[in-house]
Coordinates of C-alpha atoms in Angstrom, one line a residue:
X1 CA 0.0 0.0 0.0
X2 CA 1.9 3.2 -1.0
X3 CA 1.3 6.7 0.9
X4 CA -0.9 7.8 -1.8
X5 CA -4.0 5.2 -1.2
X6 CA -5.5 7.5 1.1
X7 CA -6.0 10.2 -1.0
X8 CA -9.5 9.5 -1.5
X9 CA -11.1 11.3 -5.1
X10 CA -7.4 13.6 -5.8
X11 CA -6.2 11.3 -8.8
X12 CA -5.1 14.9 -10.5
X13 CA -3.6 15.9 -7.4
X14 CA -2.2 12.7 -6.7
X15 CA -0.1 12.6 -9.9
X16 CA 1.1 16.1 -9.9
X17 CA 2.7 15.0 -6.2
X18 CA 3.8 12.0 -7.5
X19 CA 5.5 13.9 -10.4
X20 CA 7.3 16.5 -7.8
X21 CA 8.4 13.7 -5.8
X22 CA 10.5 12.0 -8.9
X23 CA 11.6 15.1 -9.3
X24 CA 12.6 15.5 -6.2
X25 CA 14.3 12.1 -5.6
X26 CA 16.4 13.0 -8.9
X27 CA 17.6 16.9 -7.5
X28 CA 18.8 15.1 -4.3
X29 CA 20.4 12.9 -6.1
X30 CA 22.1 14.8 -8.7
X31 CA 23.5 16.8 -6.0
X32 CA 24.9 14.3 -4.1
X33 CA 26.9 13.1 -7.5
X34 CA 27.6 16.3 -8.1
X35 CA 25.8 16.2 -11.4
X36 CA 24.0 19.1 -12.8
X37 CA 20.4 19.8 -12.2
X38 CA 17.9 19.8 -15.0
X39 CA 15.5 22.3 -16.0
X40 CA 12.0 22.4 -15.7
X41 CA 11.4 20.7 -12.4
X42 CA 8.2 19.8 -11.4
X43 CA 9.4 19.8 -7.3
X44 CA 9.4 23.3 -5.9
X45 CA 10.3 24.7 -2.0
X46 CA 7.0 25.8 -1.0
X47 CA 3.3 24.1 -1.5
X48 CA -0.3 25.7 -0.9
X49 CA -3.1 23.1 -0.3
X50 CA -6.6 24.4 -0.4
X51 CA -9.9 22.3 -0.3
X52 CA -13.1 22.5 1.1
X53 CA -13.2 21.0 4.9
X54 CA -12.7 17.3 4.8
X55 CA -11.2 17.1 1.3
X56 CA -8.5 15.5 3.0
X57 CA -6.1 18.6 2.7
X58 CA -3.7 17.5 5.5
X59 CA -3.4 13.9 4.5
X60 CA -2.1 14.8 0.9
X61 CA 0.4 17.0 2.5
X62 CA 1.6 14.2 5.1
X63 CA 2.0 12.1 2.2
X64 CA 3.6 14.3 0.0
X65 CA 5.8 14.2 2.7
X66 CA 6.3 10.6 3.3
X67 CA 6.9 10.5 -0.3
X68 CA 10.0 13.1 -0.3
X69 CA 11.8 10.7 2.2
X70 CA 11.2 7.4 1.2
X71 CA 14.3 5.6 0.9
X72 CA 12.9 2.5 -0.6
X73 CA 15.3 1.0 -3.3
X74 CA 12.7 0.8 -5.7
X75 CA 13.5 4.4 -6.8
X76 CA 16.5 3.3 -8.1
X77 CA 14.9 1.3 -10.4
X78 CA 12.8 4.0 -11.5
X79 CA 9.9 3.0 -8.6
X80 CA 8.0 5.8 -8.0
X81 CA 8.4 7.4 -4.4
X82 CA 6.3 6.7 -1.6
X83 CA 6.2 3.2 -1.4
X84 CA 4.5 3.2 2.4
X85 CA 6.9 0.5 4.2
X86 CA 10.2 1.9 4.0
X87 CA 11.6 3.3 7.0
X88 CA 11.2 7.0 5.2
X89 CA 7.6 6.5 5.0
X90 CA 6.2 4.9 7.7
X91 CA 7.8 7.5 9.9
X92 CA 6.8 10.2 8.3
X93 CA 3.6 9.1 8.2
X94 CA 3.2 8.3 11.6
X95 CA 4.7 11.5 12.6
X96 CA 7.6 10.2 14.1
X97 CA 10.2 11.1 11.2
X98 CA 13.3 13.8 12.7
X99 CA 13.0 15.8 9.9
X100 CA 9.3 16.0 9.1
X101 CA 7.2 18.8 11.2
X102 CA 3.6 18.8 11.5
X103 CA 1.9 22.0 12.8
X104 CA -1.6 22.4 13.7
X105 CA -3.2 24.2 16.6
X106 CA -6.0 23.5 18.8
X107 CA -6.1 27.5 19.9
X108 CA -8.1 30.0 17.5
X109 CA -4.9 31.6 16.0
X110 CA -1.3 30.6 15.4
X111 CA 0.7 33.6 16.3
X112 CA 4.6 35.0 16.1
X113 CA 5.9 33.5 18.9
X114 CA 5.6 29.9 17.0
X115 CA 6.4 30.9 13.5
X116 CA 9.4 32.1 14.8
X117 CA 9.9 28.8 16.1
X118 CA 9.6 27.2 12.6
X119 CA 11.0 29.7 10.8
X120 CA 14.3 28.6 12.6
X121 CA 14.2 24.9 12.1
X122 CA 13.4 25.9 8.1
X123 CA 16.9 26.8 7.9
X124 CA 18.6 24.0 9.4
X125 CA 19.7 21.0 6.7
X126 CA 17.6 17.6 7.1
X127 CA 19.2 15.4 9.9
X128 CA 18.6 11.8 9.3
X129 CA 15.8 12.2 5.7
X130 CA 16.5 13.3 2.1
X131 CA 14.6 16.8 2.8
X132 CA 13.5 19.2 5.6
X133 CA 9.9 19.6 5.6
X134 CA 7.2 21.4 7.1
X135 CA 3.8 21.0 7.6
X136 CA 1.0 23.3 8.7
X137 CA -2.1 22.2 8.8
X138 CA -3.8 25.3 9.5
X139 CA -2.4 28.1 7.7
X140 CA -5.3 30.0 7.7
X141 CA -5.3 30.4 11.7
X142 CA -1.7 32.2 11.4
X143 CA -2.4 36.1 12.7
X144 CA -0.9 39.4 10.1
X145 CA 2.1 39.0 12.3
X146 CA 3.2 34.9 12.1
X147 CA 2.0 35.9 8.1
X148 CA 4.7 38.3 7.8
X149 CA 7.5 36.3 9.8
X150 CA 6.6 33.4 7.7
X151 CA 7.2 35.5 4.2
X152 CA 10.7 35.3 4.9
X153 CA 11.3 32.0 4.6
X154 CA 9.5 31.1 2.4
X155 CA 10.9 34.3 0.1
X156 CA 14.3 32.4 0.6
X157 CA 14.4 29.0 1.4
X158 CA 17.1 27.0 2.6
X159 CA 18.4 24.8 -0.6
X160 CA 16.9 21.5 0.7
X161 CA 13.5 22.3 2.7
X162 CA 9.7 22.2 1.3
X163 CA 7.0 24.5 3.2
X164 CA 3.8 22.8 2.7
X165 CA 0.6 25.3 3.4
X166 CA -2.6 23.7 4.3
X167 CA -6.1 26.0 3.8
X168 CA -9.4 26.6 3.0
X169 CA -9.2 28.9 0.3
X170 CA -6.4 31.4 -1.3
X171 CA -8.2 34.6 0.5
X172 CA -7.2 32.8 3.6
X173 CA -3.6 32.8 3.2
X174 CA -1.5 36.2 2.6
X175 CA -1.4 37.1 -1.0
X176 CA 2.4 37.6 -0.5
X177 CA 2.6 34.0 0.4
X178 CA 0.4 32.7 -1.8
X179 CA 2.0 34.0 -4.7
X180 CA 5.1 32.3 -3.9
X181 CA 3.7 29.0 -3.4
X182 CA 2.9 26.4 -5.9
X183 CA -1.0 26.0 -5.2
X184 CA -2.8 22.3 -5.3
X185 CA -6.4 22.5 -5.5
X186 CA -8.9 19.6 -3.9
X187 CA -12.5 18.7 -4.6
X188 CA -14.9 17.5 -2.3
X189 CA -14.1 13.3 -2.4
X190 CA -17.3 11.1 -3.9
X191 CA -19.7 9.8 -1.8
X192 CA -18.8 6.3 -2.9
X193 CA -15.2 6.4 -2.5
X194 CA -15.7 8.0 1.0
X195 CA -17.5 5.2 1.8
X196 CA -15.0 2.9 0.2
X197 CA -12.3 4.3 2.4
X198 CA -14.6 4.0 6.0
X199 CA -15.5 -0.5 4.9
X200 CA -11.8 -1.0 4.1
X201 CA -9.6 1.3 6.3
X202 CA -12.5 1.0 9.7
X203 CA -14.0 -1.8 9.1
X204 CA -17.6 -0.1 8.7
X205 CA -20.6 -1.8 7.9
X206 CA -21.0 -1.1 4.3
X207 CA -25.1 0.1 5.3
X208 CA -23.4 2.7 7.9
X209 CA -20.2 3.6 6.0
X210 CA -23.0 5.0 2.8
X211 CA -25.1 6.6 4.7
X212 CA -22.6 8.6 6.9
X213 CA -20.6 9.3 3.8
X214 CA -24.1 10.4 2.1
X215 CA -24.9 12.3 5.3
X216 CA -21.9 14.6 5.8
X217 CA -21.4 15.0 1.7
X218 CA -17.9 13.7 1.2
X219 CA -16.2 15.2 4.3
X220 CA -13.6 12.7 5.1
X221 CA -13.2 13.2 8.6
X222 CA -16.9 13.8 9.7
X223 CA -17.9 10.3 7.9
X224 CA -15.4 8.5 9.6
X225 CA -16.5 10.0 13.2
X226 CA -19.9 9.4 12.2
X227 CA -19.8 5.8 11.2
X228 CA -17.7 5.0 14.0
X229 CA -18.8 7.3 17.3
X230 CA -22.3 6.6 19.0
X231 CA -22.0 10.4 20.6
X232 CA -21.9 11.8 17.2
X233 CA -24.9 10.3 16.3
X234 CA -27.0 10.8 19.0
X235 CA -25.5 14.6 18.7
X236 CA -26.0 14.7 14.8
X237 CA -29.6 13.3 15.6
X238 CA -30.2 15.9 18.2
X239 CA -29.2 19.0 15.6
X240 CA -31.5 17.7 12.8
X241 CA -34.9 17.4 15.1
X242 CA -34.0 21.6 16.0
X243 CA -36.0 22.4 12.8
X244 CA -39.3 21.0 14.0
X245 CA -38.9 22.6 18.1
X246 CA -38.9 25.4 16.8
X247 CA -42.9 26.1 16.8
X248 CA -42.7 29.2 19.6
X249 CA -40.4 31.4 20.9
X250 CA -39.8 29.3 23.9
X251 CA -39.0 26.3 21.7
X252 CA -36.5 28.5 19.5
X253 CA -34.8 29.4 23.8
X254 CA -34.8 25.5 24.5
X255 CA -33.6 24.9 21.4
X256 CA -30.4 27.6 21.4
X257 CA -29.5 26.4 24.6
X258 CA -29.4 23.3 24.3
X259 CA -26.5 23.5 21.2
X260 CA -24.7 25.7 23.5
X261 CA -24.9 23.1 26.2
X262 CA -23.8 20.6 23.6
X263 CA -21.0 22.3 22.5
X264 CA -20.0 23.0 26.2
X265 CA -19.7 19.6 27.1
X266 CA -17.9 18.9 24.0
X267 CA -15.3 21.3 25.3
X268 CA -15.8 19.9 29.6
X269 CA -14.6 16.6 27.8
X270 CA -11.5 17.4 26.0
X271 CA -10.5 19.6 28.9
X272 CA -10.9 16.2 31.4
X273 CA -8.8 14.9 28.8
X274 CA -6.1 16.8 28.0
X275 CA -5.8 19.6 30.4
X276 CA -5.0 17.8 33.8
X277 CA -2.1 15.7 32.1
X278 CA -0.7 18.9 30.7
X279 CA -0.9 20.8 34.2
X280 CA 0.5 18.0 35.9
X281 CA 3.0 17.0 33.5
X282 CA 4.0 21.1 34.2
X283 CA 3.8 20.8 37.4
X284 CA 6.3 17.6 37.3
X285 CA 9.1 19.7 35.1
X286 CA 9.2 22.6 37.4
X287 CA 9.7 20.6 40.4
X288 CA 6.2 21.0 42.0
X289 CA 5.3 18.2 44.8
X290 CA 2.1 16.6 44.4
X291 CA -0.3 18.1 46.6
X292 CA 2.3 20.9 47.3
X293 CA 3.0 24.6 46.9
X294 CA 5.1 25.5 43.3
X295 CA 8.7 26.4 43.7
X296 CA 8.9 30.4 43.7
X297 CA 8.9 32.1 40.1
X298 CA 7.1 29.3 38.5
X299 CA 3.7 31.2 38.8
X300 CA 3.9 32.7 35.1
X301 CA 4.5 29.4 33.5
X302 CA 1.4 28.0 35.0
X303 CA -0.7 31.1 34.0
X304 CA 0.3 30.5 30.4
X305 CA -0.6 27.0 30.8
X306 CA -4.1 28.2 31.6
X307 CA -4.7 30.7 29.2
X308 CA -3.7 28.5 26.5
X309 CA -6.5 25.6 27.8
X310 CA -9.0 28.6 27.7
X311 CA -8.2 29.4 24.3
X312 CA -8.6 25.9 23.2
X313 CA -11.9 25.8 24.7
X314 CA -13.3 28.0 23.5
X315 CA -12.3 27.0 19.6
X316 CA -13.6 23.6 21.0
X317 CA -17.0 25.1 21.9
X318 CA -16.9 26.9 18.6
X319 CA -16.1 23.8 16.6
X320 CA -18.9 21.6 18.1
X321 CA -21.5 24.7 17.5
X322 CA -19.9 25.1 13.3
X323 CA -20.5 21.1 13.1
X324 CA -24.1 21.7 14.6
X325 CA -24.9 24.5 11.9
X326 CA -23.3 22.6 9.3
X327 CA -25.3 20.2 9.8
X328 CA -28.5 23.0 9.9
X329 CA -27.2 23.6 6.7
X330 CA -27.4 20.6 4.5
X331 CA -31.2 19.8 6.6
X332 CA -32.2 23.1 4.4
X333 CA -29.9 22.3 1.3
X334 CA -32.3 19.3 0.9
X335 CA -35.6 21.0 1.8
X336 CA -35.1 23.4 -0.8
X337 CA -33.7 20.4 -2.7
X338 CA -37.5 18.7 -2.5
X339 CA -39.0 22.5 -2.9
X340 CA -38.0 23.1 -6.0
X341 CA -37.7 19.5 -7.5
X342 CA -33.6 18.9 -8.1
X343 CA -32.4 15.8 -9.2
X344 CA -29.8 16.1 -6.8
X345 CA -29.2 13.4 -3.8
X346 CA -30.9 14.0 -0.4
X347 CA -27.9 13.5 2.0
X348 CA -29.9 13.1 5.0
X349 CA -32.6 10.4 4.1
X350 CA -32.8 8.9 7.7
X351 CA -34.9 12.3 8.2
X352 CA -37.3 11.8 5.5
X353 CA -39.8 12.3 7.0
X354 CA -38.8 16.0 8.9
X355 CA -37.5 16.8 5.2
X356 CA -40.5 16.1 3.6
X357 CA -42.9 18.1 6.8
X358 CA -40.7 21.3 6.4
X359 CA -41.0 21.1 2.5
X360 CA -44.7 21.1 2.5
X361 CA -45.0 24.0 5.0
X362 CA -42.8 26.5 3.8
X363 CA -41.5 27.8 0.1
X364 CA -38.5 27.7 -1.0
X365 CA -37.7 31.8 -0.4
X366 CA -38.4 30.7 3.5
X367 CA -36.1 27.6 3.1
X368 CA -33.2 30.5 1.5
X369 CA -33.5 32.8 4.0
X370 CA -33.2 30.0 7.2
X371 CA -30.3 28.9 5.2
X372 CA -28.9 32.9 5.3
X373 CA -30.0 33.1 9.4
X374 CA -27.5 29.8 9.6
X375 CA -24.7 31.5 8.0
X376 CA -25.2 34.7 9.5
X377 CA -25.2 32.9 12.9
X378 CA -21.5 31.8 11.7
X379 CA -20.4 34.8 10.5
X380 CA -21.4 36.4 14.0
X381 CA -19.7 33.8 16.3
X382 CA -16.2 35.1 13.8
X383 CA -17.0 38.5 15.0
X384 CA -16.9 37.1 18.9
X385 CA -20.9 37.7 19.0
X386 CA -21.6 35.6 22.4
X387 CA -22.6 32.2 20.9
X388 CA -25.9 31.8 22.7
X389 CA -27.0 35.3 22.0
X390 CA -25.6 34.5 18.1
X391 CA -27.7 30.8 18.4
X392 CA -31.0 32.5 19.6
X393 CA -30.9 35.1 17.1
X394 CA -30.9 32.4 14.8
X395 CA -33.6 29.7 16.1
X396 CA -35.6 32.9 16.0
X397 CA -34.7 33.8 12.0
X398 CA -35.7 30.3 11.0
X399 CA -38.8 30.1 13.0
X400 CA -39.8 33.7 11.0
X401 CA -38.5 31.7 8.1

């Protein structure tokens, strides 16, 4: 199985990588020989994914990666690299590889302080692998400041490191970096091959693997929790009856609150998970006794420690609530879907019957404008609206409809 079997629905993509990466293989080796380089290389020093969410932008960067320092012999033969076994690989795959960095960030923003950090490792040549390469996952979270620190790397590179961007969309990188990055673009994957992936990576039932592929429209990472997570079901399930409690204004209250609540406990359980480890594991390094005071002067180390778990709370609360009116979403997307007669596929058939109750008692200009209250309820929580103020202003819209 080579790295690039998980790309699921990127065949273009796929063999423009696989192209840079033969490239690549031949530069490092002509340099090493001390042989001249040819022209018209398809490899470059800097990369700029972008995809809708769940197009699998991260995973073709990791095995881009994987592929720049496999060391299989195969290549000599004129294999193509990325073979997925080799030492190369299978490190750098499972994130283990000295000279293969993966950044992403469970705060809202990645700022100067950690580009910085980066930017210094950019210039140092590869350790153990062929090529020095770094990841980050979530270029779009990087503030004006980490933008502009970043430029300067990737303005001039170090002769054997690759930047690989991961985001959204071009507007949500820098135009100075974008312009000096070779872009990639990704479609949402297929339906079927989504589902392909979840029966023969997971081990899903072929049943639940369609219709949580179906449900979250090609998103990668959403089927796989889906098919796979009880929680997310009963949470997914929970979103999707919001359209029918929403009769009065006390229902539209309930209703707000209760995706607040949702998201809140979402955010409670990652902080039982994560957050006392870290604290202790502080604790531990700065010599603090268990059940004891902290050494003097340690005081602003464990303030930074909290801050940065109340950051990553609150992007957990605000992921859970974007899931939930995602989900909103595509419950309206195939209302006005029935409304108006497309030929397109329902992605939420296990609702049916809510689908088919809305359709009949509203027209399609309501159905557009509940769909507009759900991305203006988005576009508020950006601006820092408080989410349960931002959530009741929108049970309220599509109860107006």
């Amino acid at each position: 199985m080579t790295v690039w079997d998980d790309l699921v629905g990127q065949d273009r993509v796929r063999e423009q990588l696989a192209a840079a990466a033969k490239d690549a293989d031949a530069l490092v080796t002509a340099v090493s020989d001390g042989k001249p380089l040819e022209q018209g290389s398809k490899m470059t020093h800097a990369w700029l994914f972008t995809g809708p969410p769940g197009s699998g932008r991260s995973t073709v960067a990791r095995a881009f990666a994987a592929a720049l320092q496999c060391t299989s012999p195969d290549r000599a033969l004129g294999g193509e690299p990325g073979c997925g076994f080799c030492d190369g690989c299978h490190t750098s795959l499972i994130g283990t590889h000295a000279d293969v960095q993966v950044i992403r960030t469970d705060l809202l923003s990645i700022g100067v302080k950690e580009t910085r950090d980066l930017v210094r490792r950019a210039q140092l040549s590869p350790a153990v692998g062929r090529w020095q390469v770094i990841v980050v996952e979530d270029a779009d979270r990087l503030t004006e400041g980490a933008g502009n620190v970043l430029l300067k790397a990737v303005e001039e590179p170090a002769p054997r490191t690759v930047w690989m961007l991961c985001a959204p969309s071009l507007e949500d990188v820098l135009p100075t970096i974008r312009s000096r990055c070779r872009h990639l673009t990704l479609g949402t994957p297929p339906v079927e091959s989504v589902a392909d992936v979840l029966i023969r990576r997971d081990g899903v039932d072929p049943e639940r693997a369609h219709s949580a592929a179906r449900a979250t429209q090609g998103h990668i990472g959403r089927a796989r929790r889906l098919a796979t997570d009880e929680r997310a079901r009963a949470r997914r399930a929970a979103v999707l009856k919001v359209p029918l409690r929403i009769a009065d204004v006390g229902g539209c209250l309930k209703a707000a609150q209760e995706l607040i609540d949702t998201a809140t406990d979402d955010a409670k359980q990652m902080a039982e998970e994560v957050d006392v480890k870290e604290t202790e594991d502080l604790k531990a390094a700065l010599g603090g006794v268990a059940g004891g005071r902290m050494p003097r002067g340690t005081a602003g180390a464990m303030k930074e420690l909290e801050d940065k778990q109340k950051r990553r709370k609150t992007r957990t609360q605000r992921d859970s609530l974007d899931l939930a009116l995602t989900e909103l979403t595509g419950f309206y997307r195939d209302v006005l879907a029935l409304q108006l007669g497309s030929r397109i596929a329902i992605a939420n058939v296990d609702v049916q019957d809510s689908l088919d109750r809305i359709a009949e008692s509203s027209t399609p200009a309501q159905t557009l404008r509940r769909i507009e209250a759900v991305i203006a309820c988005r576009q508020a929580m950006d601006r820092n609206v408080a989410p349960l103020l931002a959530v009741e202003a929108m049970t309220m819209s599509l109860r107006a409809g």
